[in-house]
């Protein structure tokens, strides 16, 4: 179920990535149009983060290419925001939440200048959007995991770009925060921004996203969410793991357990 | 007056090292400082053999280049050959250092350059080595003049490059994502460390410079959550240790650089004890039943 779109904003063509000799992504070929909230879904080790990093040009692919706005990523880095996984940095670093968000205002043209008043205003606004304004001067080591995640999100918002790539922005945040972040993302797509989100929770994915990219080393589906919600697609994505998953979700339903991690 | 020049020299070394050390510690590459400080040895010897003098510009350039080559090799072994970064550091610097030792023992037998002098330096001789420039500077010793210029250059480097240095230290992946060249800033920092090591080797020696790079920065790290304050505190601890260390050495009639390094260690121990005690106090307040009821 792979649907190519006309005039794509992102075009991933024949992408193959491997670590050493083990392929992580195999012949990935899809396109995304403007203004979509896109979920990248797949089991652990399916290559979701790798796909995001390849689009971002952080990993060199073995073959294939990615075009964004019909250009190479290196030409348009100032038009793309990136939210890395929270675990990718050391949160004991001596910095405040505001320091981190201000990084989003870094500009290659004025790297040697101090941040302006406008930069600070935008940083505060971004923190406000994720309900973190009160923590602006808090040291990042003193924030909870969910709060750190929101600081990363605010940093990407401060970049004020048209395209956002987010690696597991919902990991470790509580239910009400997840809901408010989701509302923020939906609002942004309505304003014409395009957002790609790596997400691991199949249960909520169909509800959250307009478009699904289902991945398990190779591409299983890239289509509107409604079309991806078939047994065949899910079976192919989660492979042998699905029986286990469905047993778990059945158990969860039966016992009425909370479905979040 | 001698005491003044010696303390000034040590303080200037500790300012240069204290600033750069903060970034090394935060990037978790402090031991690269160790590697560089050893690897400059073959550079110093080769340049010395060519120029015949230890205080020539050629020595500074040759040795700094060797420090940079060392970091290139470490990156190469780590990223391309894919061995652990600490193993890469251990392989590269011991090899380069050994080359330096062979060169010294084989070719400089009768000249005033031995392994001891390069490794331990001799800060006590600093006031004797007067500048020979033919200007008013001639009444001042050479080392403090050179180190003042170096401190100024490093301050300018960190002041101008603060934003990218901060960003590439905290989140290199994001830095690449928004188009900052992380390797450019890595090598700029490494070049600064190399030059600092080379210029400090005459006074504090190639090994003790590692203490100047790492200990004050680590002490400051314990005390603050702000990078700018950490850099400032790191310099303060360096200068404090230089003053106390000088008088300790004078009292014991021992090695000055050694005494300064010991004072840094004592500084660290005191600060560590202080943070432990204050966190215990905080725990006590937190576990106060009145607060939890």
mmCIF file of C-alpha atoms in Angstrom, chain B:
data_model
loop_
_atom_site.group_PDB
_atom_site.id
_atom_site.type_symbol
_atom_site.label_atom_id
_atom_site.label_comp_id
_atom_site.label_asym_id
_atom_site.label_seq_id
_atom_site.Cartn_x
_atom_site.Cartn_y
_atom_site.Cartn_z
ATOM 1 C CA UNK B 1 60.026 39.451 42.103
ATOM 2 C CA UNK B 2 60.800 35.842 41.130
ATOM 3 C CA UNK B 3 57.786 34.653 43.059
ATOM 4 C CA UNK B 4 55.604 37.101 41.140
ATOM 5 C CA UNK B 5 56.795 35.903 37.716
ATOM 6 C CA UNK B 6 56.417 32.254 38.635
ATOM 7 C CA UNK B 7 52.914 32.694 40.052
ATOM 8 C CA UNK B 8 51.934 34.843 37.065
ATOM 9 C CA UNK B 9 53.204 32.213 34.633
ATOM 10 C CA UNK B 10 51.368 29.411 36.421
ATOM 11 C CA UNK B 11 48.191 31.509 36.600
ATOM 12 C CA UNK B 12 48.316 32.267 32.886
ATOM 13 C CA UNK B 13 48.775 28.573 32.088
ATOM 14 C CA UNK B 14 45.872 27.725 34.366
ATOM 15 C CA UNK B 15 43.635 30.361 32.726
ATOM 16 C CA UNK B 16 44.322 28.976 29.223
ATOM 17 C CA UNK B 17 43.882 25.401 30.415
ATOM 18 C CA UNK B 18 40.928 26.210 32.660
ATOM 19 C CA UNK B 19 38.876 27.693 29.820
ATOM 20 C CA UNK B 20 39.653 24.942 27.303
ATOM 21 C CA UNK B 21 39.382 22.255 29.989
ATOM 22 C CA UNK B 22 35.708 23.080 30.601
ATOM 23 C CA UNK B 23 34.898 22.169 27.013
ATOM 24 C CA UNK B 24 37.055 19.032 27.122
ATOM 25 C CA UNK B 25 35.345 17.838 30.303
ATOM 26 C CA UNK B 26 31.839 18.585 28.997
ATOM 27 C CA UNK B 27 32.568 16.864 25.688
ATOM 28 C CA UNK B 28 33.866 13.882 27.667
ATOM 29 C CA UNK B 29 37.173 13.986 25.834
ATOM 30 C CA UNK B 30 39.452 15.087 28.682
ATOM 31 C CA UNK B 31 41.876 12.291 27.953
ATOM 32 C CA UNK B 32 42.448 13.739 24.494
ATOM 33 C CA UNK B 33 44.211 16.521 26.398
ATOM 34 C CA UNK B 34 46.465 13.851 27.882
ATOM 35 C CA UNK B 35 47.062 12.340 24.447
ATOM 36 C CA UNK B 36 47.927 15.695 22.902
ATOM 37 C CA UNK B 37 50.283 16.620 25.721
ATOM 38 C CA UNK B 38 52.317 13.456 25.106
ATOM 39 C CA UNK B 39 52.110 13.540 21.329
ATOM 40 C CA UNK B 40 53.691 16.963 21.033
ATOM 41 C CA UNK B 41 56.992 15.416 22.150
ATOM 42 C CA UNK B 42 58.135 14.132 18.716
ATOM 43 C CA UNK B 43 57.057 17.479 17.234
ATOM 44 C CA UNK B 44 59.166 19.363 19.757
ATOM 45 C CA UNK B 45 62.185 17.124 19.142
ATOM 46 C CA UNK B 46 61.998 17.201 15.354
ATOM 47 C CA UNK B 47 61.597 20.966 15.302
ATOM 48 C CA UNK B 48 64.434 21.273 17.830
ATOM 49 C CA UNK B 49 66.708 19.100 15.681
ATOM 50 C CA UNK B 50 65.978 21.285 12.668
ATOM 51 C CA UNK B 51 66.191 24.682 14.349
ATOM 52 C CA UNK B 52 68.659 23.878 17.124
ATOM 53 C CA UNK B 53 66.717 25.884 19.683
ATOM 54 C CA UNK B 54 63.865 25.159 22.062
ATOM 55 C CA UNK B 55 62.312 28.605 21.978
ATOM 56 C CA UNK B 56 61.898 29.026 18.248
ATOM 57 C CA UNK B 57 58.614 29.569 16.471
ATOM 58 C CA UNK B 58 59.337 26.394 14.530
ATOM 59 C CA UNK B 59 59.109 24.352 17.736
ATOM 60 C CA UNK B 60 55.712 25.823 18.545
ATOM 61 C CA UNK B 61 54.375 25.182 15.045
ATOM 62 C CA UNK B 62 55.885 21.698 14.723
ATOM 63 C CA UNK B 63 54.678 20.544 18.104
ATOM 64 C CA UNK B 64 51.171 22.002 17.676
ATOM 65 C CA UNK B 65 50.892 20.267 14.323
ATOM 66 C CA UNK B 66 51.870 17.003 15.958
ATOM 67 C CA UNK B 67 49.104 17.521 18.544
ATOM 68 C CA UNK B 68 46.590 18.029 15.750
ATOM 69 C CA UNK B 69 47.889 14.982 13.867
ATOM 70 C CA UNK B 70 47.345 13.019 17.078
ATOM 71 C CA UNK B 71 43.656 14.075 17.247
ATOM 72 C CA UNK B 72 43.206 13.325 13.528
ATOM 73 C CA UNK B 73 44.624 9.841 14.083
ATOM 74 C CA UNK B 74 42.398 9.248 17.109
ATOM 75 C CA UNK B 75 39.303 10.271 15.117
ATOM 76 C CA UNK B 76 40.458 8.089 12.216
ATOM 77 C CA UNK B 77 40.968 4.984 14.364
ATOM 78 C CA UNK B 78 37.695 5.573 16.170
ATOM 79 C CA UNK B 79 35.429 6.416 13.237
ATOM 80 C CA UNK B 80 36.954 4.638 10.239
ATOM 81 C CA UNK B 81 38.776 1.681 11.745
ATOM 82 C CA UNK B 82 35.957 1.416 14.332
ATOM 83 C CA UNK B 83 37.835 0.744 17.536
ATOM 84 C CA UNK B 84 36.761 2.176 20.906
ATOM 85 C CA UNK B 85 37.716 5.814 21.350
ATOM 86 C CA UNK B 86 39.674 5.210 24.574
ATOM 87 C CA UNK B 87 41.626 2.390 22.900
ATOM 88 C CA UNK B 88 42.317 4.690 19.954
ATOM 89 C CA UNK B 89 43.629 7.381 22.318
ATOM 90 C CA UNK B 90 45.861 4.857 24.093
ATOM 91 C CA UNK B 91 47.293 3.527 20.845
ATOM 92 C CA UNK B 92 47.975 6.826 19.157
ATOM 93 C CA UNK B 93 49.587 8.818 21.940
ATOM 94 C CA UNK B 94 51.831 6.047 23.262
ATOM 95 C CA UNK B 95 53.100 5.486 19.727
ATOM 96 C CA UNK B 96 53.822 9.158 19.063
ATOM 97 C CA UNK B 97 55.335 9.613 22.517
ATOM 98 C CA UNK B 98 57.576 6.585 22.008
ATOM 99 C CA UNK B 99 58.787 8.029 18.704
ATOM 100 C CA UNK B 100 59.653 11.194 20.596
ATOM 101 C CA UNK B 101 61.572 9.259 23.258
ATOM 102 C CA UNK B 102 63.589 7.416 20.608
ATOM 103 C CA UNK B 103 64.402 10.666 18.814
ATOM 104 C CA UNK B 104 65.550 12.308 22.060
ATOM 105 C CA UNK B 105 67.707 9.409 23.227
ATOM 106 C CA UNK B 106 69.214 8.762 19.800
ATOM 107 C CA UNK B 107 69.888 12.271 18.517
ATOM 108 C CA UNK B 108 69.991 14.817 21.304
ATOM 109 C CA UNK B 109 72.430 13.126 23.655
ATOM 110 C CA UNK B 110 74.700 16.131 24.212
ATOM 111 C CA UNK B 111 72.181 18.917 23.921
ATOM 112 C CA UNK B 112 70.022 20.540 26.559
ATOM 113 C CA UNK B 113 66.873 18.507 25.862
ATOM 114 C CA UNK B 114 65.926 15.423 27.799
ATOM 115 C CA UNK B 115 62.719 13.579 28.514
ATOM 116 C CA UNK B 116 62.607 14.944 32.051
ATOM 117 C CA UNK B 117 62.714 18.552 30.949
ATOM 118 C CA UNK B 118 59.872 18.036 28.466
ATOM 119 C CA UNK B 119 57.699 16.042 30.843
ATOM 120 C CA UNK B 120 58.100 18.059 34.021
ATOM 121 C CA UNK B 121 59.078 21.494 32.804
ATOM 122 C CA UNK B 122 60.864 23.852 35.126
ATOM 123 C CA UNK B 123 58.809 26.800 36.122
ATOM 124 C CA UNK B 124 61.448 27.958 38.600
ATOM 125 C CA UNK B 125 63.669 29.024 35.677
ATOM 126 C CA UNK B 126 60.958 31.205 34.132
ATOM 127 C CA UNK B 127 62.265 34.512 35.615
ATOM 128 C CA UNK B 128 65.767 33.788 34.269
ATOM 129 C CA UNK B 129 64.737 33.525 30.649
ATOM 130 C CA UNK B 130 64.396 37.173 29.622
ATOM 131 C CA UNK B 131 62.852 38.208 26.325
ATOM 132 C CA UNK B 132 65.330 39.171 23.624
ATOM 133 C CA UNK B 133 63.303 41.374 21.360
ATOM 134 C CA UNK B 134 65.348 44.567 21.476
ATOM 135 C CA UNK B 135 62.388 46.520 22.882
ATOM 136 C CA UNK B 136 61.180 47.573 26.333
ATOM 137 C CA UNK B 137 59.941 43.993 26.804
ATOM 138 C CA UNK B 138 63.503 42.834 27.385
ATOM 139 C CA UNK B 139 63.285 43.406 31.118
ATOM 140 C CA UNK B 140 60.434 40.871 31.306
ATOM 141 C CA UNK B 141 60.730 37.074 31.188
ATOM 142 C CA UNK B 142 59.670 35.446 27.913
ATOM 143 C CA UNK B 143 57.124 32.932 29.186
ATOM 144 C CA UNK B 144 54.647 35.332 30.838
ATOM 145 C CA UNK B 145 54.670 37.504 27.709
ATOM 146 C CA UNK B 146 53.937 34.566 25.407
ATOM 147 C CA UNK B 147 51.330 33.124 27.768
ATOM 148 C CA UNK B 148 49.576 36.494 28.129
ATOM 149 C CA UNK B 149 49.161 36.643 24.376
ATOM 150 C CA UNK B 150 47.932 33.045 24.336
ATOM 151 C CA UNK B 151 45.398 33.702 27.131
ATOM 152 C CA UNK B 152 44.089 36.685 25.220
ATOM 153 C CA UNK B 153 43.767 34.649 22.006
ATOM 154 C CA UNK B 154 41.936 31.849 23.801
ATOM 155 C CA UNK B 155 39.591 34.317 25.493
ATOM 156 C CA UNK B 156 38.792 35.839 22.104
ATOM 157 C CA UNK B 157 38.315 32.377 20.571
ATOM 158 C CA UNK B 158 35.875 31.274 23.265
ATOM 159 C CA UNK B 159 34.100 34.635 23.345
ATOM 160 C CA UNK B 160 33.492 34.723 19.589
ATOM 161 C CA UNK B 161 32.836 30.999 19.215
ATOM 162 C CA UNK B 162 30.796 30.608 22.390
ATOM 163 C CA UNK B 163 27.509 29.792 20.626
ATOM 164 C CA UNK B 164 28.816 27.056 18.314
ATOM 165 C CA UNK B 165 31.137 25.661 21.006
ATOM 166 C CA UNK B 166 28.222 25.422 23.440
ATOM 167 C CA UNK B 167 25.946 23.842 20.843
ATOM 168 C CA UNK B 168 28.415 21.305 19.495
ATOM 169 C CA UNK B 169 29.364 20.295 23.038
ATOM 170 C CA UNK B 170 25.797 19.799 24.233
ATOM 171 C CA UNK B 171 24.123 18.256 21.198
ATOM 172 C CA UNK B 172 26.436 17.512 18.252
ATOM 173 C CA UNK B 173 23.727 15.706 16.289
ATOM 174 C CA UNK B 174 21.424 18.705 16.435
ATOM 175 C CA UNK B 175 24.342 20.972 15.586
ATOM 176 C CA UNK B 176 24.896 19.039 12.353
ATOM 177 C CA UNK B 177 21.153 19.078 11.691
ATOM 178 C CA UNK B 178 21.066 22.871 11.718
ATOM 179 C CA UNK B 179 24.198 23.125 9.621
ATOM 180 C CA UNK B 180 27.073 23.709 12.062
ATOM 181 C CA UNK B 181 30.285 21.912 11.160
ATOM 182 C CA UNK B 182 30.992 19.917 14.319
ATOM 183 C CA UNK B 183 34.362 18.722 13.051
ATOM 184 C CA UNK B 184 35.494 22.274 12.316
ATOM 185 C CA UNK B 185 34.813 23.298 15.925
ATOM 186 C CA UNK B 186 36.277 20.054 17.249
ATOM 187 C CA UNK B 187 39.543 20.683 15.454
ATOM 188 C CA UNK B 188 39.604 24.380 16.328
ATOM 189 C CA UNK B 189 39.297 23.374 19.973
ATOM 190 C CA UNK B 190 41.952 20.684 19.542
ATOM 191 C CA UNK B 191 44.279 23.172 17.865
ATOM 192 C CA UNK B 192 43.818 25.510 20.822
ATOM 193 C CA UNK B 193 44.585 22.670 23.235
ATOM 194 C CA UNK B 194 47.680 21.701 21.209
ATOM 195 C CA UNK B 195 49.097 25.219 21.148
ATOM 196 C CA UNK B 196 48.379 25.638 24.860
ATOM 197 C CA UNK B 197 50.108 22.361 25.696
ATOM 198 C CA UNK B 198 53.132 23.267 23.627
ATOM 199 C CA UNK B 199 53.480 26.740 25.098
ATOM 200 C CA UNK B 200 53.046 25.418 28.633
ATOM 201 C CA UNK B 201 55.496 22.546 28.390
ATOM 202 C CA UNK B 202 58.526 24.660 29.255
ATOM 203 C CA UNK B 203 56.955 25.858 32.474
ATOM 204 C CA UNK B 204 54.676 23.108 33.752
ATOM 205 C CA UNK B 205 55.724 20.223 31.541
ATOM 206 C CA UNK B 206 53.801 18.002 29.200
ATOM 207 C CA UNK B 207 52.256 15.784 31.863
ATOM 208 C CA UNK B 208 51.174 18.250 34.523
ATOM 209 C CA UNK B 209 49.428 20.358 31.903
ATOM 210 C CA UNK B 210 46.791 17.611 31.939
ATOM 211 C CA UNK B 211 46.062 18.428 35.580
ATOM 212 C CA UNK B 212 45.659 22.089 34.608
ATOM 213 C CA UNK B 213 43.253 21.099 31.819
ATOM 214 C CA UNK B 214 41.044 18.734 33.772
ATOM 215 C CA UNK B 215 41.088 19.340 37.533
ATOM 216 C CA UNK B 216 39.931 22.989 37.831
ATOM 217 C CA UNK B 217 37.219 22.405 35.209
ATOM 218 C CA UNK B 218 35.979 19.323 37.059
ATOM 219 C CA UNK B 219 36.004 21.218 40.356
ATOM 220 C CA UNK B 220 33.953 24.016 38.796
ATOM 221 C CA UNK B 221 31.573 21.453 37.275
ATOM 222 C CA UNK B 222 30.683 20.256 40.774
ATOM 223 C CA UNK B 223 29.694 23.747 41.849
ATOM 224 C CA UNK B 224 27.595 25.225 39.070
ATOM 225 C CA UNK B 225 24.927 24.565 36.448
ATOM 226 C CA UNK B 226 25.924 27.510 34.269
ATOM 227 C CA UNK B 227 28.587 27.142 31.612
ATOM 228 C CA UNK B 228 29.830 30.736 31.818
ATOM 229 C CA UNK B 229 30.159 30.507 35.589
ATOM 230 C CA UNK B 230 31.866 27.146 35.223
ATOM 231 C CA UNK B 231 34.510 28.684 32.965
ATOM 232 C CA UNK B 232 35.027 31.562 35.390
ATOM 233 C CA UNK B 233 35.263 29.274 38.442
ATOM 234 C CA UNK B 234 37.640 26.986 36.588
ATOM 235 C CA UNK B 235 40.020 29.920 36.083
ATOM 236 C CA UNK B 236 39.608 31.022 39.700
ATOM 237 C CA UNK B 237 40.490 27.559 41.017
ATOM 238 C CA UNK B 238 43.497 27.449 38.658
ATOM 239 C CA UNK B 239 44.831 30.792 39.872
ATOM 240 C CA UNK B 240 44.154 29.954 43.521
ATOM 241 C CA UNK B 241 46.050 26.661 43.169
ATOM 242 C CA UNK B 242 48.933 28.475 41.458
ATOM 243 C CA UNK B 243 49.349 30.871 44.391
ATOM 244 C CA UNK B 244 48.935 28.239 47.115
ATOM 245 C CA UNK B 245 51.036 25.737 45.178
ATOM 246 C CA UNK B 246 53.935 28.143 44.824
ATOM 247 C CA UNK B 247 54.139 28.728 48.568
ATOM 248 C CA UNK B 248 53.718 25.032 49.314
ATOM 249 C CA UNK B 249 56.676 24.316 47.016
ATOM 250 C CA UNK B 250 58.702 27.125 48.546
ATOM 251 C CA UNK B 251 57.994 25.727 52.017
ATOM 252 C CA UNK B 252 58.861 22.159 51.030
ATOM 253 C CA UNK B 253 61.611 23.235 48.619
ATOM 254 C CA UNK B 254 60.052 20.896 46.032
ATOM 255 C CA UNK B 255 58.672 20.965 42.490
ATOM 256 C CA UNK B 256 56.464 24.013 41.933
ATOM 257 C CA UNK B 257 54.344 22.530 39.137
ATOM 258 C CA UNK B 258 53.900 19.412 41.249
ATOM 259 C CA UNK B 259 52.789 21.429 44.257
ATOM 260 C CA UNK B 260 50.307 23.408 42.148
ATOM 261 C CA UNK B 261 48.792 20.171 40.829
ATOM 262 C CA UNK B 262 48.528 18.843 44.369
ATOM 263 C CA UNK B 263 46.739 22.036 45.422
ATOM 264 C CA UNK B 264 44.284 21.506 42.560
ATOM 265 C CA UNK B 265 43.590 18.027 43.876
ATOM 266 C CA UNK B 266 43.063 19.397 47.392
ATOM 267 C CA UNK B 267 40.759 22.102 45.984
ATOM 268 C CA UNK B 268 38.717 19.421 44.286
ATOM 269 C CA UNK B 269 38.517 17.328 47.465
ATOM 270 C CA UNK B 270 37.331 20.311 49.525
ATOM 271 C CA UNK B 271 34.700 21.289 46.961
ATOM 272 C CA UNK B 272 33.537 17.693 46.670
ATOM 273 C CA UNK B 273 33.196 17.426 50.456
ATOM 274 C CA UNK B 274 31.308 20.737 50.486
ATOM 275 C CA UNK B 275 28.794 19.584 47.831
ATOM 276 C CA UNK B 276 28.297 16.279 49.676
ATOM 277 C CA UNK B 277 27.627 18.031 52.969
ATOM 278 C CA UNK B 278 25.214 20.523 51.418
ATOM 279 C CA UNK B 279 23.294 17.778 49.610
ATOM 280 C CA UNK B 280 23.094 15.854 52.904
ATOM 281 C CA UNK B 281 21.667 18.962 54.552
ATOM 282 C CA UNK B 282 19.131 19.239 51.749
ATOM 283 C CA UNK B 283 18.169 15.611 52.221
ATOM 284 C CA UNK B 284 17.715 16.208 55.915
ATOM 285 C CA UNK B 285 15.435 19.140 55.239
ATOM 286 C CA UNK B 286 13.522 17.090 52.689
ATOM 287 C CA UNK B 287 13.086 14.143 55.023
ATOM 288 C CA UNK B 288 11.885 16.419 57.805
ATOM 289 C CA UNK B 289 8.582 14.881 58.956
ATOM 290 C CA UNK B 290 7.057 18.343 59.274
ATOM 291 C CA UNK B 291 7.452 18.821 55.520
ATOM 292 C CA UNK B 292 6.042 15.452 54.581
ATOM 293 C CA UNK B 293 3.007 15.383 56.782
#
